[in-house]
Amino acid sequence: GDVYKRQILNSVMSRFKKFMLLLLLMQLSLQGTIYPEGTNPIVPYRNNLGTEGSYNFQFILQNPVLVSPKIVITFPSEYTNVIVDSKPCKGRLQKLGLFYDIVCVENGREITIELPTDSFKTLDSGSLSLTLENILNPTGTEPISTGNFKIETFSNTDILIDQNSNFAQIALAQPGQNINSVNVENDGSTMACLLYTSPSPRDRQKSRMPSSA
């Protein structure tokens, strides 16, 4: 009886390994692109140099991640410490109208998000909204336009699925300075990026408030 059970178990494990190998081979053949979504695919909560806040990334995955999904965001060289010292690397992911809390790992300018397996055994293609908290903006005295942010998805730890090495750039300045003719205020209420300008989420919330009589 025990010998028969071991044979059945070995057969099941062998088939499972073959199935996982097939999935990984499929993933290797799928490598594609991560597309920016919308006019401003990266929205910092504050555009002031040296300040801290959250960053929202809006993007579209060309391919699904079928096994152990992971997202990696590499910040441009203007950033030295991406996460504020003594604060956690965390955020939230929005997919199909649902929100999921996430934790991440900082390694230099690289932020790795390993998605919770109870909610994300796989990651479907399509639109994603990812917010990272406790981001420290670069310091300086003059307005800057950053280099490109890089976003990648991986399967089974190190198998690259989709990527974009030139995802988007943003602009940062001291309070009262102008970027592309848009004034960046001290409270971070104005969002400015390299090619486009639009109100930040804080401005949009203000604009929807009814005026007092």
PDB file of C-alpha atoms in Angstrom:
ATOM      1  CA  GLY A   1       0.000   0.000   0.000  1.00  0.00           C
ATOM      2  CA  ASP A   2       2.748   2.479   0.922  1.00  0.00           C
ATOM      3  CA  VAL A   3       4.709   1.676  -2.235  1.00  0.00           C
ATOM      4  CA  TYR A   4       1.623   2.297  -4.370  1.00  0.00           C
ATOM      5  CA  LYS A   5       0.958   5.634  -2.620  1.00  0.00           C
ATOM      6  CA  ARG A   6       4.548   6.731  -3.218  1.00  0.00           C
ATOM      7  CA  GLN A   7       4.251   5.822  -6.898  1.00  0.00           C
ATOM      8  CA  ILE A   8       1.052   7.847  -7.214  1.00  0.00           C
ATOM      9  CA  LEU A   9       2.669  10.806  -5.412  1.00  0.00           C
ATOM     10  CA  ASN A  10       5.771  10.638  -7.614  1.00  0.00           C
ATOM     11  CA  SER A  11       3.579  10.545 -10.718  1.00  0.00           C
ATOM     12  CA  VAL A  12       1.589  13.592  -9.579  1.00  0.00           C
ATOM     13  CA  MET A  13       4.759  15.536  -8.690  1.00  0.00           C
ATOM     14  CA  SER A  14       6.306  14.656 -12.049  1.00  0.00           C
ATOM     15  CA  ARG A  15       3.252  15.927 -13.918  1.00  0.00           C
ATOM     16  CA  PHE A  16       3.153  19.061 -11.785  1.00  0.00           C
ATOM     17  CA  LYS A  17       6.825  19.815 -12.526  1.00  0.00           C
ATOM     18  CA  LYS A  18       6.203  19.330 -16.246  1.00  0.00           C
ATOM     19  CA  PHE A  19       3.205  21.655 -16.055  1.00  0.00           C
ATOM     20  CA  MET A  20       5.230  24.343 -14.235  1.00  0.00           C
ATOM     21  CA  LEU A  21       8.034  23.988 -16.775  1.00  0.00           C
ATOM     22  CA  LEU A  22       5.532  24.438 -19.609  1.00  0.00           C
ATOM     23  CA  LEU A  23       4.174  27.596 -17.954  1.00  0.00           C
ATOM     24  CA  LEU A  24       7.681  29.003 -17.577  1.00  0.00           C
ATOM     25  CA  LEU A  25       8.529  28.225 -21.197  1.00  0.00           C
ATOM     26  CA  MET A  26       5.338  29.985 -22.256  1.00  0.00           C
ATOM     27  CA  GLN A  27       6.332  33.005 -20.187  1.00  0.00           C
ATOM     28  CA  LEU A  28       9.781  33.119 -21.791  1.00  0.00           C
ATOM     29  CA  SER A  29       8.129  33.398 -25.205  1.00  0.00           C
ATOM     30  CA  LEU A  30       5.770  36.192 -24.084  1.00  0.00           C
ATOM     31  CA  GLN A  31       8.212  38.994 -23.247  1.00  0.00           C
ATOM     32  CA  GLY A  32       6.500  42.252 -24.123  1.00  0.00           C
ATOM     33  CA  THR A  33       5.981  45.878 -23.198  1.00  0.00           C
ATOM     34  CA  ILE A  34       4.569  47.797 -20.252  1.00  0.00           C
ATOM     35  CA  TYR A  35       2.670  50.775 -21.651  1.00  0.00           C
ATOM     36  CA  PRO A  36       2.118  54.100 -19.819  1.00  0.00           C
ATOM     37  CA  GLU A  37      -1.576  54.773 -19.303  1.00  0.00           C
ATOM     38  CA  GLY A  38      -3.056  58.258 -19.546  1.00  0.00           C
ATOM     39  CA  THR A  39      -1.481  61.659 -19.986  1.00  0.00           C
ATOM     40  CA  ASN A  40       0.420  61.497 -16.698  1.00  0.00           C
ATOM     41  CA  PRO A  41       1.397  57.882 -15.977  1.00  0.00           C
ATOM     42  CA  ILE A  42       3.433  58.943 -12.918  1.00  0.00           C
ATOM     43  CA  VAL A  43       1.877  61.346 -10.423  1.00  0.00           C
ATOM     44  CA  PRO A  44       3.913  62.362  -7.347  1.00  0.00           C
ATOM     45  CA  TYR A  45       1.775  63.672  -4.505  1.00  0.00           C
ATOM     46  CA  ARG A  46       4.292  66.508  -4.141  1.00  0.00           C
ATOM     47  CA  ASN A  47       6.575  67.938  -6.813  1.00  0.00           C
ATOM     48  CA  ASN A  48       8.841  69.832  -4.416  1.00  0.00           C
ATOM     49  CA  LEU A  49      12.520  68.911  -4.271  1.00  0.00           C
ATOM     50  CA  GLY A  50      13.510  67.238  -0.999  1.00  0.00           C
ATOM     51  CA  THR A  51       9.945  66.485   0.132  1.00  0.00           C
ATOM     52  CA  GLU A  52       8.307  63.122   0.738  1.00  0.00           C
ATOM     53  CA  GLY A  53       5.023  61.609  -0.331  1.00  0.00           C
ATOM     54  CA  SER A  54       3.392  58.922  -2.443  1.00  0.00           C
ATOM     55  CA  TYR A  55       3.853  58.205  -6.162  1.00  0.00           C
ATOM     56  CA  ASN A  56       1.089  56.766  -8.332  1.00  0.00           C
ATOM     57  CA  PHE A  57       1.989  54.720 -11.422  1.00  0.00           C
ATOM     58  CA  GLN A  58      -0.607  53.951 -14.116  1.00  0.00           C
ATOM     59  CA  PHE A  59       0.370  51.318 -16.666  1.00  0.00           C
ATOM     60  CA  ILE A  60      -0.853  48.537 -18.941  1.00  0.00           C
ATOM     61  CA  LEU A  61       0.696  45.067 -18.983  1.00  0.00           C
ATOM     62  CA  GLN A  62       0.905  43.456 -22.394  1.00  0.00           C
ATOM     63  CA  ASN A  63       1.178  39.927 -21.006  1.00  0.00           C
ATOM     64  CA  PRO A  64      -0.121  38.098 -17.937  1.00  0.00           C
ATOM     65  CA  VAL A  65       2.282  36.817 -15.279  1.00  0.00           C
ATOM     66  CA  LEU A  66       1.319  33.193 -14.781  1.00  0.00           C
ATOM     67  CA  VAL A  67       3.512  32.157 -11.834  1.00  0.00           C
ATOM     68  CA  SER A  68       4.658  34.082  -8.718  1.00  0.00           C
ATOM     69  CA  PRO A  69       4.150  37.636 -10.094  1.00  0.00           C
ATOM     70  CA  LYS A  70       6.557  40.403  -9.153  1.00  0.00           C
ATOM     71  CA  ILE A  71       6.786  44.075 -10.196  1.00  0.00           C
ATOM     72  CA  VAL A  72      10.086  45.984 -10.143  1.00  0.00           C
ATOM     73  CA  ILE A  73      10.316  49.779 -10.480  1.00  0.00           C
ATOM     74  CA  THR A  74      13.744  51.344 -10.944  1.00  0.00           C
ATOM     75  CA  PHE A  75      13.913  55.060 -10.156  1.00  0.00           C
ATOM     76  CA  PRO A  76      16.201  57.318 -12.253  1.00  0.00           C
ATOM     77  CA  SER A  77      19.687  58.330 -11.131  1.00  0.00           C
ATOM     78  CA  GLU A  78      18.502  61.593  -9.529  1.00  0.00           C
ATOM     79  CA  TYR A  79      17.184  59.498  -6.625  1.00  0.00           C
ATOM     80  CA  THR A  80      19.678  58.273  -4.032  1.00  0.00           C
ATOM     81  CA  ASN A  81      17.454  57.045  -1.202  1.00  0.00           C
ATOM     82  CA  VAL A  82      14.074  56.215  -2.688  1.00  0.00           C
ATOM     83  CA  ILE A  83      12.305  55.444   0.591  1.00  0.00           C
ATOM     84  CA  VAL A  84      12.456  57.866   3.533  1.00  0.00           C
ATOM     85  CA  ASP A  85      14.822  56.553   6.230  1.00  0.00           C
ATOM     86  CA  SER A  86      13.124  54.655   9.074  1.00  0.00           C
ATOM     87  CA  LYS A  87       9.843  54.420   7.144  1.00  0.00           C
ATOM     88  CA  PRO A  88       8.472  51.212   5.579  1.00  0.00           C
ATOM     89  CA  CYS A  89       8.374  50.405   1.879  1.00  0.00           C
ATOM     90  CA  LYS A  90       4.675  49.852   1.241  1.00  0.00           C
ATOM     91  CA  GLY A  91       1.750  50.856  -0.926  1.00  0.00           C
ATOM     92  CA  ARG A  92      -1.369  49.569  -2.634  1.00  0.00           C
ATOM     93  CA  LEU A  93      -2.332  48.069  -5.949  1.00  0.00           C
ATOM     94  CA  GLN A  94      -5.600  48.659  -7.766  1.00  0.00           C
ATOM     95  CA  LYS A  95      -6.829  46.058 -10.239  1.00  0.00           C
ATOM     96  CA  LEU A  96     -10.375  45.839 -11.664  1.00  0.00           C
ATOM     97  CA  GLY A  97     -11.678  48.267  -9.051  1.00  0.00           C
ATOM     98  CA  LEU A  98     -10.251  46.330  -6.088  1.00  0.00           C
ATOM     99  CA  PHE A  99      -7.479  47.588  -3.791  1.00  0.00           C
ATOM    100  CA  TYR A 100      -4.737  45.422  -2.299  1.00  0.00           C
ATOM    101  CA  ASP A 101      -2.175  46.426   0.320  1.00  0.00           C
ATOM    102  CA  ILE A 102       1.375  45.575  -0.705  1.00  0.00           C
ATOM    103  CA  VAL A 103       4.805  45.560   0.858  1.00  0.00           C
ATOM    104  CA  CYS A 104       7.997  46.138  -1.072  1.00  0.00           C
ATOM    105  CA  VAL A 105      11.763  45.884  -0.750  1.00  0.00           C
ATOM    106  CA  GLU A 106      14.160  48.748  -1.487  1.00  0.00           C
ATOM    107  CA  ASN A 107      17.552  47.948  -2.998  1.00  0.00           C
ATOM    108  CA  GLY A 108      19.246  51.185  -3.980  1.00  0.00           C
ATOM    109  CA  ARG A 109      17.039  52.802  -6.619  1.00  0.00           C
ATOM    110  CA  GLU A 110      15.150  49.567  -7.242  1.00  0.00           C
ATOM    111  CA  ILE A 111      11.801  48.868  -5.584  1.00  0.00           C
ATOM    112  CA  THR A 112      10.571  45.255  -5.738  1.00  0.00           C
ATOM    113  CA  ILE A 113       6.910  44.427  -5.128  1.00  0.00           C
ATOM    114  CA  GLU A 114       6.220  40.730  -4.545  1.00  0.00           C
ATOM    115  CA  LEU A 115       2.461  40.413  -4.742  1.00  0.00           C
ATOM    116  CA  PRO A 116       0.595  38.535  -1.991  1.00  0.00           C
ATOM    117  CA  THR A 117       0.065  34.952  -3.144  1.00  0.00           C
ATOM    118  CA  ASP A 118      -3.363  34.682  -1.539  1.00  0.00           C
ATOM    119  CA  SER A 119      -4.653  37.386  -3.917  1.00  0.00           C
ATOM    120  CA  PHE A 120      -2.225  37.097  -6.841  1.00  0.00           C
ATOM    121  CA  LYS A 121      -1.281  33.554  -7.777  1.00  0.00           C
ATOM    122  CA  THR A 122      -1.214  35.068 -11.278  1.00  0.00           C
ATOM    123  CA  LEU A 123      -1.381  38.639 -12.570  1.00  0.00           C
ATOM    124  CA  ASP A 124      -3.594  39.335 -15.559  1.00  0.00           C
ATOM    125  CA  SER A 125      -2.621  41.601 -18.431  1.00  0.00           C
ATOM    126  CA  GLY A 126      -4.300  45.005 -18.721  1.00  0.00           C
ATOM    127  CA  SER A 127      -4.481  48.165 -16.632  1.00  0.00           C
ATOM    128  CA  LEU A 128      -2.900  48.519 -13.197  1.00  0.00           C
ATOM    129  CA  SER A 129      -2.662  51.399 -10.738  1.00  0.00           C
ATOM    130  CA  LEU A 130       0.207  51.139  -8.251  1.00  0.00           C
ATOM    131  CA  THR A 131       0.834  53.611  -5.413  1.00  0.00           C
ATOM    132  CA  LEU A 132       4.096  53.616  -3.449  1.00  0.00           C
ATOM    133  CA  GLU A 133       4.281  55.531  -0.169  1.00  0.00           C
ATOM    134  CA  ASN A 134       7.111  57.284   1.698  1.00  0.00           C
ATOM    135  CA  ILE A 135       9.042  58.251  -1.459  1.00  0.00           C
ATOM    136  CA  LEU A 136      11.770  60.861  -0.934  1.00  0.00           C
ATOM    137  CA  ASN A 137      12.141  63.367  -3.781  1.00  0.00           C
ATOM    138  CA  PRO A 138      15.662  64.311  -4.898  1.00  0.00           C
ATOM    139  CA  THR A 139      17.179  67.403  -3.291  1.00  0.00           C
ATOM    140  CA  GLY A 140      18.488  70.505  -5.046  1.00  0.00           C
ATOM    141  CA  THR A 141      17.971  74.196  -5.649  1.00  0.00           C
ATOM    142  CA  GLU A 142      17.136  74.287  -9.370  1.00  0.00           C
ATOM    143  CA  PRO A 143      14.194  72.669 -11.206  1.00  0.00           C
ATOM    144  CA  ILE A 144      14.992  69.258 -12.690  1.00  0.00           C
ATOM    145  CA  SER A 145      13.477  66.858 -15.169  1.00  0.00           C
ATOM    146  CA  THR A 146      14.351  63.343 -14.083  1.00  0.00           C
ATOM    147  CA  GLY A 147      15.598  60.526 -16.219  1.00  0.00           C
ATOM    148  CA  ASN A 148      13.274  57.714 -17.193  1.00  0.00           C
ATOM    149  CA  PHE A 149      11.622  55.398 -14.705  1.00  0.00           C
ATOM    150  CA  LYS A 150      11.884  51.706 -15.557  1.00  0.00           C
ATOM    151  CA  ILE A 151       9.126  49.156 -14.853  1.00  0.00           C
ATOM    152  CA  GLU A 152       9.393  45.385 -15.230  1.00  0.00           C
ATOM    153  CA  THR A 153       7.285  42.341 -14.400  1.00  0.00           C
ATOM    154  CA  PHE A 154       8.790  38.980 -13.504  1.00  0.00           C
ATOM    155  CA  SER A 155       7.501  35.453 -13.106  1.00  0.00           C
ATOM    156  CA  ASN A 156       8.924  32.825 -10.742  1.00  0.00           C
ATOM    157  CA  THR A 157      11.423  35.314  -9.259  1.00  0.00           C
ATOM    158  CA  ASP A 158      13.714  36.070 -12.194  1.00  0.00           C
ATOM    159  CA  ILE A 159      11.954  35.374 -15.509  1.00  0.00           C
ATOM    160  CA  LEU A 160      11.322  38.697 -17.263  1.00  0.00           C
ATOM    161  CA  ILE A 161       7.809  39.037 -18.736  1.00  0.00           C
ATOM    162  CA  ASP A 162       7.193  42.693 -19.723  1.00  0.00           C
ATOM    163  CA  GLN A 163       9.327  45.812 -19.396  1.00  0.00           C
ATOM    164  CA  ASN A 164       9.673  49.472 -20.307  1.00  0.00           C
ATOM    165  CA  SER A 165      13.050  51.105 -19.700  1.00  0.00           C
ATOM    166  CA  ASN A 166      11.740  54.518 -20.799  1.00  0.00           C
ATOM    167  CA  PHE A 167       8.408  54.477 -19.014  1.00  0.00           C
ATOM    168  CA  ALA A 168       8.091  58.186 -18.101  1.00  0.00           C
ATOM    169  CA  GLN A 169       9.840  61.200 -16.577  1.00  0.00           C
ATOM    170  CA  ILE A 170       8.716  63.791 -14.044  1.00  0.00           C
ATOM    171  CA  ALA A 171       9.763  67.322 -13.131  1.00  0.00           C
ATOM    172  CA  LEU A 172      10.573  68.625  -9.637  1.00  0.00           C
ATOM    173  CA  ALA A 173      11.290  72.108  -8.298  1.00  0.00           C
ATOM    174  CA  GLN A 174      11.588  74.254  -5.202  1.00  0.00           C
ATOM    175  CA  PRO A 175       8.434  76.050  -3.966  1.00  0.00           C
ATOM    176  CA  GLY A 176       7.502  78.952  -6.224  1.00  0.00           C
ATOM    177  CA  GLN A 177       9.672  77.855  -9.152  1.00  0.00           C
ATOM    178  CA  ASN A 178       8.219  77.210 -12.592  1.00  0.00           C
ATOM    179  CA  ILE A 179       8.388  74.001 -14.625  1.00  0.00           C
ATOM    180  CA  ASN A 180       7.148  74.249 -18.212  1.00  0.00           C
ATOM    181  CA  SER A 181       5.200  77.404 -17.289  1.00  0.00           C
ATOM    182  CA  VAL A 182       3.449  75.652 -14.391  1.00  0.00           C
ATOM    183  CA  ASN A 183       4.077  77.041 -10.923  1.00  0.00           C
ATOM    184  CA  VAL A 184       4.930  74.395  -8.315  1.00  0.00           C
ATOM    185  CA  GLU A 185       3.436  75.490  -5.011  1.00  0.00           C
ATOM    186  CA  ASN A 186       4.755  74.673  -1.550  1.00  0.00           C
ATOM    187  CA  ASP A 187       1.809  72.444  -0.635  1.00  0.00           C
ATOM    188  CA  GLY A 188       2.453  70.199  -3.646  1.00  0.00           C
ATOM    189  CA  SER A 189      -0.952  70.951  -5.124  1.00  0.00           C
ATOM    190  CA  THR A 190       0.319  71.295  -8.701  1.00  0.00           C
ATOM    191  CA  MET A 191       1.571  68.311 -10.666  1.00  0.00           C
ATOM    192  CA  ALA A 192       4.075  68.887 -13.475  1.00  0.00           C
ATOM    193  CA  CYS A 193       5.770  66.291 -15.640  1.00  0.00           C
ATOM    194  CA  LEU A 194       8.306  66.642 -18.428  1.00  0.00           C
ATOM    195  CA  LEU A 195       5.880  66.726 -21.344  1.00  0.00           C
ATOM    196  CA  TYR A 196       2.478  67.234 -19.777  1.00  0.00           C
ATOM    197  CA  THR A 197       0.927  69.156 -16.916  1.00  0.00           C
ATOM    198  CA  SER A 198      -2.244  68.492 -14.992  1.00  0.00           C
ATOM    199  CA  PRO A 199      -3.699  68.942 -11.505  1.00  0.00           C
ATOM    200  CA  SER A 200      -2.651  66.487  -8.817  1.00  0.00           C
ATOM    201  CA  PRO A 201      -5.233  64.334  -7.013  1.00  0.00           C
ATOM    202  CA  ARG A 202      -5.326  67.011  -4.290  1.00  0.00           C
ATOM    203  CA  ASP A 203      -6.258  69.708  -6.821  1.00  0.00           C
ATOM    204  CA  ARG A 204      -8.929  67.495  -8.377  1.00  0.00           C
ATOM    205  CA  GLN A 205     -10.457  66.950  -4.954  1.00  0.00           C
ATOM    206  CA  LYS A 206     -10.505  70.714  -4.338  1.00  0.00           C
ATOM    207  CA  SER A 207     -12.091  71.394  -7.711  1.00  0.00           C
ATOM    208  CA  ARG A 208     -15.015  69.099  -6.882  1.00  0.00           C
ATOM    209  CA  MET A 209     -15.823  70.846  -3.617  1.00  0.00           C
ATOM    210  CA  PRO A 210     -18.921  73.055  -3.798  1.00  0.00           C
ATOM    211  CA  SER A 211     -18.277  76.746  -3.403  1.00  0.00           C
ATOM    212  CA  SER A 212     -19.606  78.435  -0.290  1.00  0.00           C
ATOM    213  CA  ALA A 213     -22.566  80.765  -0.618  1.00  0.00           C
TER     214      ALA A 213
END
